[in-house]
Amino acid sequence: TLGHALNEEFEDRHKTGVARQHRIFALLRTGYEALFHIIGDDANYLETRTREISASAEANGDLSIGVHIRRGDCHPHEFQFSRDYLPLDRYIEAAREMLVSHRSSKNSTTDDVLAQTSPTLLLSSDDPEMYFAPELAPFTRAQDRIILANTAALHAAAHPPTVSQQAPTDAPSPYHKHVDENSGWEGGFFKLMFWSLGRSTPTTSPRAHGPDSSIDGDIPDVALRMRELVGRAYLLDLA
């Protein structure tokens, strides 16, 4: 993903095998520890939810498998899908292989393993449509504290927010895509979409779609809170 420059900087050429990559893994660990500082009520929720998942896994063979499906503006490296997304059966098969590997010590066949084991299957995605995909029916949401809604859910509400009731009560619809108010988050995370949160009119300025976009005008506090809410949703998914 990061190219040869990363290897040139971090690989230890004086060592062999995985030891050459020790500093790379150390870098990943540093990033992981820096990222997941969930705070406040989110941290309390995370602790409770983690206990629930652990209890469910213990009751179902002490195994839980988490799947994260990233869509939006992130596409696979694989050439065949470089302008599309990986088929959902790729994720399902990966979970299946992990389950088989976990149970292989019992010398069971693949069919035996799948029939005898009911792991806790967790799903998170930047695309809310994934939660309604028939192929992913056995999966449950990793977290439901902050939920990004799809258009169907918005139209079902009398005054539709595009996130759960965690949203500020005085917030306008936080997704300003410059189309109808009832636009959901189908398709996943797009950078320009995120930076347009809270903007009531479109703009062609490149500075309007980045972290320094406030130089083009004041961003309402409620819009900043909505951006924070979206970020919290993604972090809770991953955590």
PDB file of C-alpha atoms in Angstrom:
ATOM      1  CA  THR A   1       0.000   0.000   0.000  1.00  0.00           C
ATOM      2  CA  LEU A   2       2.690   2.482   0.976  1.00  0.00           C
ATOM      3  CA  GLY A   3       5.255   1.394  -1.614  1.00  0.00           C
ATOM      4  CA  HIS A   4       8.993   0.807  -1.621  1.00  0.00           C
ATOM      5  CA  ALA A   5       9.765   4.007   0.263  1.00  0.00           C
ATOM      6  CA  LEU A   6       8.364   2.494   3.450  1.00  0.00           C
ATOM      7  CA  ASN A   7      10.516  -0.612   3.116  1.00  0.00           C
ATOM      8  CA  GLU A   8      13.576   1.466   2.366  1.00  0.00           C
ATOM      9  CA  GLU A   9      13.026   3.487   5.516  1.00  0.00           C
ATOM     10  CA  PHE A  10      11.933   0.830   7.972  1.00  0.00           C
ATOM     11  CA  GLU A  11      13.231  -2.585   6.917  1.00  0.00           C
ATOM     12  CA  ASP A  12      16.292  -3.869   8.731  1.00  0.00           C
ATOM     13  CA  ARG A  13      18.548  -5.190   5.985  1.00  0.00           C
ATOM     14  CA  HIS A  14      20.875  -6.811   8.488  1.00  0.00           C
ATOM     15  CA  LYS A  15      18.224  -9.335   9.522  1.00  0.00           C
ATOM     16  CA  THR A  16      16.268 -12.059   7.732  1.00  0.00           C
ATOM     17  CA  GLY A  17      12.698 -13.241   7.546  1.00  0.00           C
ATOM     18  CA  VAL A  18      10.067 -11.477   9.581  1.00  0.00           C
ATOM     19  CA  ALA A  19      12.773  -9.916  11.744  1.00  0.00           C
ATOM     20  CA  ARG A  20      13.499  -7.574   8.837  1.00  0.00           C
ATOM     21  CA  GLN A  21      10.044  -6.071   9.323  1.00  0.00           C
ATOM     22  CA  HIS A  22      10.199  -5.599  13.078  1.00  0.00           C
ATOM     23  CA  ARG A  23      10.248  -1.798  12.793  1.00  0.00           C
ATOM     24  CA  ILE A  24       7.321  -1.874  10.354  1.00  0.00           C
ATOM     25  CA  PHE A  25       5.215  -3.844  12.822  1.00  0.00           C
ATOM     26  CA  ALA A  26       6.327  -1.478  15.578  1.00  0.00           C
ATOM     27  CA  LEU A  27       5.077   1.409  13.435  1.00  0.00           C
ATOM     28  CA  LEU A  28       1.717  -0.317  12.995  1.00  0.00           C
ATOM     29  CA  ARG A  29       1.485  -0.858  16.740  1.00  0.00           C
ATOM     30  CA  THR A  30       2.232   2.817  17.379  1.00  0.00           C
ATOM     31  CA  GLY A  31      -0.526   3.834  14.965  1.00  0.00           C
ATOM     32  CA  TYR A  32      -2.984   1.398  16.500  1.00  0.00           C
ATOM     33  CA  GLU A  33      -2.335   2.624  20.027  1.00  0.00           C
ATOM     34  CA  ALA A  34      -2.593   6.260  18.924  1.00  0.00           C
ATOM     35  CA  LEU A  35      -5.873   5.736  17.062  1.00  0.00           C
ATOM     36  CA  PHE A  36      -8.061   3.872  19.505  1.00  0.00           C
ATOM     37  CA  HIS A  37      -8.345   6.307  22.388  1.00  0.00           C
ATOM     38  CA  ILE A  38     -12.113   6.131  22.592  1.00  0.00           C
ATOM     39  CA  ILE A  39     -13.290   8.582  25.256  1.00  0.00           C
ATOM     40  CA  GLY A  40     -16.338   9.600  27.260  1.00  0.00           C
ATOM     41  CA  ASP A  41     -19.616   7.746  26.891  1.00  0.00           C
ATOM     42  CA  ASP A  42     -18.291   6.085  23.731  1.00  0.00           C
ATOM     43  CA  ALA A  43     -15.635   4.372  25.858  1.00  0.00           C
ATOM     44  CA  ASN A  44     -18.267   3.142  28.296  1.00  0.00           C
ATOM     45  CA  TYR A  45     -20.345   1.807  25.425  1.00  0.00           C
ATOM     46  CA  LEU A  46     -17.300   0.123  23.885  1.00  0.00           C
ATOM     47  CA  GLU A  47     -16.495  -1.658  27.145  1.00  0.00           C
ATOM     48  CA  THR A  48     -20.067  -2.894  27.502  1.00  0.00           C
ATOM     49  CA  ARG A  49     -20.309  -3.959  23.878  1.00  0.00           C
ATOM     50  CA  THR A  50     -16.985  -5.797  24.057  1.00  0.00           C
ATOM     51  CA  ARG A  51     -18.221  -7.753  27.081  1.00  0.00           C
ATOM     52  CA  GLU A  52     -21.384  -8.665  25.170  1.00  0.00           C
ATOM     53  CA  ILE A  53     -19.362  -9.907  22.213  1.00  0.00           C
ATOM     54  CA  SER A  54     -17.049 -11.914  24.458  1.00  0.00           C
ATOM     55  CA  ALA A  55     -20.004 -13.538  26.216  1.00  0.00           C
ATOM     56  CA  SER A  56     -21.622 -14.388  22.884  1.00  0.00           C
ATOM     57  CA  ALA A  57     -18.386 -15.860  21.578  1.00  0.00           C
ATOM     58  CA  GLU A  58     -17.927 -17.938  24.705  1.00  0.00           C
ATOM     59  CA  ALA A  59     -21.429 -19.343  24.282  1.00  0.00           C
ATOM     60  CA  ASN A  60     -20.757 -20.151  20.630  1.00  0.00           C
ATOM     61  CA  GLY A  61     -17.407 -21.878  20.714  1.00  0.00           C
ATOM     62  CA  ASP A  62     -15.212 -19.040  21.977  1.00  0.00           C
ATOM     63  CA  LEU A  63     -14.816 -17.513  18.543  1.00  0.00           C
ATOM     64  CA  SER A  64     -15.850 -14.189  17.077  1.00  0.00           C
ATOM     65  CA  ILE A  65     -15.029 -13.032  13.562  1.00  0.00           C
ATOM     66  CA  GLY A  66     -15.163  -9.390  12.539  1.00  0.00           C
ATOM     67  CA  VAL A  67     -15.540  -8.261   8.935  1.00  0.00           C
ATOM     68  CA  HIS A  68     -15.031  -4.668   7.808  1.00  0.00           C
ATOM     69  CA  ILE A  69     -16.250  -3.817   4.304  1.00  0.00           C
ATOM     70  CA  ARG A  70     -14.808  -0.542   3.029  1.00  0.00           C
ATOM     71  CA  ARG A  71     -16.431   1.010  -0.016  1.00  0.00           C
ATOM     72  CA  GLY A  72     -16.877   4.652  -0.924  1.00  0.00           C
ATOM     73  CA  ASP A  73     -13.768   6.200  -2.458  1.00  0.00           C
ATOM     74  CA  CYS A  74     -11.510   3.260  -1.571  1.00  0.00           C
ATOM     75  CA  HIS A  75     -11.115   0.604  -4.273  1.00  0.00           C
ATOM     76  CA  PRO A  76      -9.234  -2.720  -4.297  1.00  0.00           C
ATOM     77  CA  HIS A  77      -5.692  -3.050  -5.634  1.00  0.00           C
ATOM     78  CA  GLU A  78      -6.787  -6.131  -7.584  1.00  0.00           C
ATOM     79  CA  PHE A  79      -7.013  -5.027 -11.205  1.00  0.00           C
ATOM     80  CA  GLN A  80     -10.294  -6.795 -11.921  1.00  0.00           C
ATOM     81  CA  PHE A  81     -12.057  -4.737  -9.252  1.00  0.00           C
ATOM     82  CA  SER A  82      -9.880  -1.618  -9.291  1.00  0.00           C
ATOM     83  CA  ARG A  83     -12.847   0.526 -10.352  1.00  0.00           C
ATOM     84  CA  ASP A  84     -15.391  -1.432  -8.397  1.00  0.00           C
ATOM     85  CA  TYR A  85     -15.518  -3.325  -5.096  1.00  0.00           C
ATOM     86  CA  LEU A  86     -14.724  -6.853  -4.012  1.00  0.00           C
ATOM     87  CA  PRO A  87     -17.699  -9.239  -4.248  1.00  0.00           C
ATOM     88  CA  LEU A  88     -19.277  -9.926  -0.889  1.00  0.00           C
ATOM     89  CA  ASP A  89     -18.602 -13.648  -1.206  1.00  0.00           C
ATOM     90  CA  ARG A  90     -14.886 -12.829  -0.869  1.00  0.00           C
ATOM     91  CA  TYR A  91     -15.498 -11.614   2.670  1.00  0.00           C
ATOM     92  CA  ILE A  92     -17.759 -14.538   3.486  1.00  0.00           C
ATOM     93  CA  GLU A  93     -15.189 -17.014   2.214  1.00  0.00           C
ATOM     94  CA  ALA A  94     -12.451 -15.327   4.238  1.00  0.00           C
ATOM     95  CA  ALA A  95     -14.555 -15.697   7.384  1.00  0.00           C
ATOM     96  CA  ARG A  96     -15.235 -19.315   6.474  1.00  0.00           C
ATOM     97  CA  GLU A  97     -11.530 -20.042   6.010  1.00  0.00           C
ATOM     98  CA  MET A  98     -10.730 -18.418   9.347  1.00  0.00           C
ATOM     99  CA  LEU A  99     -13.351 -20.558  11.038  1.00  0.00           C
ATOM    100  CA  VAL A 100     -12.054 -23.735   9.402  1.00  0.00           C
ATOM    101  CA  SER A 101      -8.495 -22.877  10.381  1.00  0.00           C
ATOM    102  CA  HIS A 102      -9.570 -22.268  13.966  1.00  0.00           C
ATOM    103  CA  ARG A 103     -11.293 -25.647  14.169  1.00  0.00           C
ATOM    104  CA  SER A 104      -8.801 -27.669  12.116  1.00  0.00           C
ATOM    105  CA  SER A 105      -7.192 -29.097  15.248  1.00  0.00           C
ATOM    106  CA  LYS A 106     -10.254 -31.298  15.639  1.00  0.00           C
ATOM    107  CA  ASN A 107      -9.509 -32.926  12.265  1.00  0.00           C
ATOM    108  CA  SER A 108     -13.010 -32.162  11.044  1.00  0.00           C
ATOM    109  CA  THR A 109     -13.947 -31.586   7.432  1.00  0.00           C
ATOM    110  CA  THR A 110     -14.957 -28.121   6.280  1.00  0.00           C
ATOM    111  CA  ASP A 111     -18.632 -29.059   6.239  1.00  0.00           C
ATOM    112  CA  ASP A 112     -18.379 -30.566   9.721  1.00  0.00           C
ATOM    113  CA  VAL A 113     -16.778 -27.430  11.089  1.00  0.00           C
ATOM    114  CA  LEU A 114     -19.406 -25.122   9.632  1.00  0.00           C
ATOM    115  CA  ALA A 115     -22.241 -27.334  10.790  1.00  0.00           C
ATOM    116  CA  GLN A 116     -20.953 -27.754  14.337  1.00  0.00           C
ATOM    117  CA  THR A 117     -19.848 -24.186  15.023  1.00  0.00           C
ATOM    118  CA  SER A 118     -21.818 -20.966  15.285  1.00  0.00           C
ATOM    119  CA  PRO A 119     -19.269 -18.194  15.664  1.00  0.00           C
ATOM    120  CA  THR A 120     -20.178 -14.645  16.543  1.00  0.00           C
ATOM    121  CA  LEU A 121     -20.063 -12.834  13.195  1.00  0.00           C
ATOM    122  CA  LEU A 122     -19.636  -9.060  13.371  1.00  0.00           C
ATOM    123  CA  LEU A 123     -19.981  -6.604  10.508  1.00  0.00           C
ATOM    124  CA  SER A 124     -18.970  -2.991  10.095  1.00  0.00           C
ATOM    125  CA  SER A 125     -18.984  -0.919   6.940  1.00  0.00           C
ATOM    126  CA  ASP A 126     -18.972   2.670   5.747  1.00  0.00           C
ATOM    127  CA  ASP A 127     -21.857   1.693   3.429  1.00  0.00           C
ATOM    128  CA  PRO A 128     -25.135   1.171   5.354  1.00  0.00           C
ATOM    129  CA  GLU A 129     -26.508  -0.938   2.506  1.00  0.00           C
ATOM    130  CA  MET A 130     -24.130  -3.727   3.539  1.00  0.00           C
ATOM    131  CA  TYR A 131     -26.165  -4.353   6.663  1.00  0.00           C
ATOM    132  CA  PHE A 132     -29.147  -5.280   4.511  1.00  0.00           C
ATOM    133  CA  ALA A 133     -27.323  -7.481   1.989  1.00  0.00           C
ATOM    134  CA  PRO A 134     -28.913 -10.982   1.971  1.00  0.00           C
ATOM    135  CA  GLU A 135     -25.468 -12.579   1.703  1.00  0.00           C
ATOM    136  CA  LEU A 136     -24.496 -11.032   5.033  1.00  0.00           C
ATOM    137  CA  ALA A 137     -27.634 -12.040   6.918  1.00  0.00           C
ATOM    138  CA  PRO A 138     -25.699 -14.132   9.523  1.00  0.00           C
ATOM    139  CA  PHE A 139     -23.705 -11.034  10.553  1.00  0.00           C
ATOM    140  CA  THR A 140     -24.704  -8.511  13.208  1.00  0.00           C
ATOM    141  CA  ARG A 141     -23.591  -4.903  13.566  1.00  0.00           C
ATOM    142  CA  ALA A 142     -20.334  -4.491  15.430  1.00  0.00           C
ATOM    143  CA  GLN A 143     -21.842  -1.456  17.159  1.00  0.00           C
ATOM    144  CA  ASP A 144     -25.177   0.321  17.139  1.00  0.00           C
ATOM    145  CA  ARG A 145     -24.431   3.412  19.218  1.00  0.00           C
ATOM    146  CA  ILE A 146     -24.006   5.653  16.171  1.00  0.00           C
ATOM    147  CA  ILE A 147     -25.560   4.452  12.925  1.00  0.00           C
ATOM    148  CA  LEU A 148     -25.306   6.091   9.511  1.00  0.00           C
ATOM    149  CA  ALA A 149     -28.689   5.694   7.842  1.00  0.00           C
ATOM    150  CA  ASN A 150     -29.578   4.729   4.293  1.00  0.00           C
ATOM    151  CA  THR A 151     -32.216   6.535   2.238  1.00  0.00           C
ATOM    152  CA  ALA A 152     -34.915   3.973   3.023  1.00  0.00           C
ATOM    153  CA  ALA A 153     -34.491   4.608   6.742  1.00  0.00           C
ATOM    154  CA  LEU A 154     -34.585   8.356   6.185  1.00  0.00           C
ATOM    155  CA  HIS A 155     -37.819   8.252   4.248  1.00  0.00           C
ATOM    156  CA  ALA A 156     -39.343   6.100   6.972  1.00  0.00           C
ATOM    157  CA  ALA A 157     -38.820   8.854   9.532  1.00  0.00           C
ATOM    158  CA  ALA A 158     -40.993  11.924   9.856  1.00  0.00           C
ATOM    159  CA  HIS A 159     -38.008  14.230  10.391  1.00  0.00           C
ATOM    160  CA  PRO A 160     -35.109  12.169   9.121  1.00  0.00           C
ATOM    161  CA  PRO A 161     -31.588  12.654  10.455  1.00  0.00           C
ATOM    162  CA  THR A 162     -28.841  10.818   8.579  1.00  0.00           C
ATOM    163  CA  VAL A 163     -27.448   9.388  11.783  1.00  0.00           C
ATOM    164  CA  SER A 164     -29.001   7.932  14.898  1.00  0.00           C
ATOM    165  CA  GLN A 165     -30.642   9.957  17.649  1.00  0.00           C
ATOM    166  CA  GLN A 166     -27.161  10.659  19.006  1.00  0.00           C
ATOM    167  CA  ALA A 167     -27.203  13.661  16.650  1.00  0.00           C
ATOM    168  CA  PRO A 168     -27.572  17.148  18.157  1.00  0.00           C
ATOM    169  CA  THR A 169     -31.251  17.981  18.384  1.00  0.00           C
ATOM    170  CA  ASP A 170     -30.760  21.350  16.706  1.00  0.00           C
ATOM    171  CA  ALA A 171     -28.802  19.896  13.782  1.00  0.00           C
ATOM    172  CA  PRO A 172     -29.994  20.181  10.199  1.00  0.00           C
ATOM    173  CA  SER A 173     -29.598  17.187   7.943  1.00  0.00           C
ATOM    174  CA  PRO A 174     -25.822  16.696   8.198  1.00  0.00           C
ATOM    175  CA  TYR A 175     -25.376  15.314   4.702  1.00  0.00           C
ATOM    176  CA  HIS A 176     -25.402  18.248   2.279  1.00  0.00           C
ATOM    177  CA  LYS A 177     -24.860  16.609  -1.102  1.00  0.00           C
ATOM    178  CA  HIS A 178     -26.693  19.467  -2.779  1.00  0.00           C
ATOM    179  CA  VAL A 179     -29.598  17.186  -3.682  1.00  0.00           C
ATOM    180  CA  ASP A 180     -32.823  16.240  -1.952  1.00  0.00           C
ATOM    181  CA  GLU A 181     -32.704  16.461   1.856  1.00  0.00           C
ATOM    182  CA  ASN A 182     -33.468  12.759   2.263  1.00  0.00           C
ATOM    183  CA  SER A 183     -30.131  11.504   0.929  1.00  0.00           C
ATOM    184  CA  GLY A 184     -28.525   8.703   2.873  1.00  0.00           C
ATOM    185  CA  TRP A 185     -25.012   7.341   3.093  1.00  0.00           C
ATOM    186  CA  GLU A 186     -25.347   4.633   0.457  1.00  0.00           C
ATOM    187  CA  GLY A 187     -22.085   3.921  -1.287  1.00  0.00           C
ATOM    188  CA  GLY A 188     -19.892   4.573   1.734  1.00  0.00           C
ATOM    189  CA  PHE A 189     -17.407   7.266   2.713  1.00  0.00           C
ATOM    190  CA  PHE A 190     -16.327   9.866   0.179  1.00  0.00           C
ATOM    191  CA  LYS A 191     -13.858  12.543   1.182  1.00  0.00           C
ATOM    192  CA  LEU A 192     -15.639  15.385  -0.609  1.00  0.00           C
ATOM    193  CA  MET A 193     -18.926  14.321   0.894  1.00  0.00           C
ATOM    194  CA  PHE A 194     -17.467  14.492   4.392  1.00  0.00           C
ATOM    195  CA  TRP A 195     -15.986  17.960   3.970  1.00  0.00           C
ATOM    196  CA  SER A 196     -19.280  19.208   2.528  1.00  0.00           C
ATOM    197  CA  LEU A 197     -21.118  18.425   5.769  1.00  0.00           C
ATOM    198  CA  GLY A 198     -22.747  21.595   7.016  1.00  0.00           C
ATOM    199  CA  ARG A 199     -22.455  23.459   3.716  1.00  0.00           C
ATOM    200  CA  SER A 200     -25.804  24.603   2.362  1.00  0.00           C
ATOM    201  CA  THR A 201     -24.493  25.618  -1.056  1.00  0.00           C
ATOM    202  CA  PRO A 202     -22.025  23.987  -3.428  1.00  0.00           C
ATOM    203  CA  THR A 203     -18.638  25.537  -4.049  1.00  0.00           C
ATOM    204  CA  THR A 204     -15.960  25.016  -6.661  1.00  0.00           C
ATOM    205  CA  SER A 205     -13.093  26.127  -4.452  1.00  0.00           C
ATOM    206  CA  PRO A 206     -10.650  23.265  -3.870  1.00  0.00           C
ATOM    207  CA  ARG A 207     -10.026  24.622  -0.394  1.00  0.00           C
ATOM    208  CA  ALA A 208     -13.673  24.070   0.461  1.00  0.00           C
ATOM    209  CA  HIS A 209     -13.189  20.310   0.575  1.00  0.00           C
ATOM    210  CA  GLY A 210     -10.470  19.853   3.141  1.00  0.00           C
ATOM    211  CA  PRO A 211      -9.574  20.327   6.798  1.00  0.00           C
ATOM    212  CA  ASP A 212      -8.667  23.979   6.142  1.00  0.00           C
ATOM    213  CA  SER A 213     -11.975  24.727   4.425  1.00  0.00           C
ATOM    214  CA  SER A 214     -12.979  27.096   7.210  1.00  0.00           C
ATOM    215  CA  ILE A 215     -10.813  29.761   5.546  1.00  0.00           C
ATOM    216  CA  ASP A 216     -13.562  30.100   2.934  1.00  0.00           C
ATOM    217  CA  GLY A 217     -16.106  30.998   5.582  1.00  0.00           C
ATOM    218  CA  ASP A 218     -17.292  30.090   9.031  1.00  0.00           C
ATOM    219  CA  ILE A 219     -18.424  26.492   9.479  1.00  0.00           C
ATOM    220  CA  PRO A 220     -21.407  26.317  11.858  1.00  0.00           C
ATOM    221  CA  ASP A 221     -20.629  24.635  15.157  1.00  0.00           C
ATOM    222  CA  VAL A 222     -23.430  22.166  14.564  1.00  0.00           C
ATOM    223  CA  ALA A 223     -21.762  21.103  11.304  1.00  0.00           C
ATOM    224  CA  LEU A 224     -18.479  20.478  13.087  1.00  0.00           C
ATOM    225  CA  ARG A 225     -20.312  18.371  15.645  1.00  0.00           C
ATOM    226  CA  MET A 226     -21.890  16.353  12.854  1.00  0.00           C
ATOM    227  CA  ARG A 227     -18.466  15.716  11.315  1.00  0.00           C
ATOM    228  CA  GLU A 228     -17.239  14.589  14.717  1.00  0.00           C
ATOM    229  CA  LEU A 229     -20.240  12.286  15.020  1.00  0.00           C
ATOM    230  CA  VAL A 230     -19.469  10.619  11.703  1.00  0.00           C
ATOM    231  CA  GLY A 231     -15.840  10.146  12.718  1.00  0.00           C
ATOM    232  CA  ARG A 232     -16.904   8.632  16.032  1.00  0.00           C
ATOM    233  CA  ALA A 233     -19.155   6.185  14.201  1.00  0.00           C
ATOM    234  CA  TYR A 234     -16.280   4.899  12.063  1.00  0.00           C
ATOM    235  CA  LEU A 235     -13.886   4.664  15.015  1.00  0.00           C
ATOM    236  CA  LEU A 236     -16.428   2.723  17.061  1.00  0.00           C
ATOM    237  CA  ASP A 237     -16.926   0.350  14.139  1.00  0.00           C
ATOM    238  CA  LEU A 238     -13.227  -0.407  13.975  1.00  0.00           C
ATOM    239  CA  ALA A 239     -12.657  -0.500  17.724  1.00  0.00           C
TER     240      ALA A 239
END
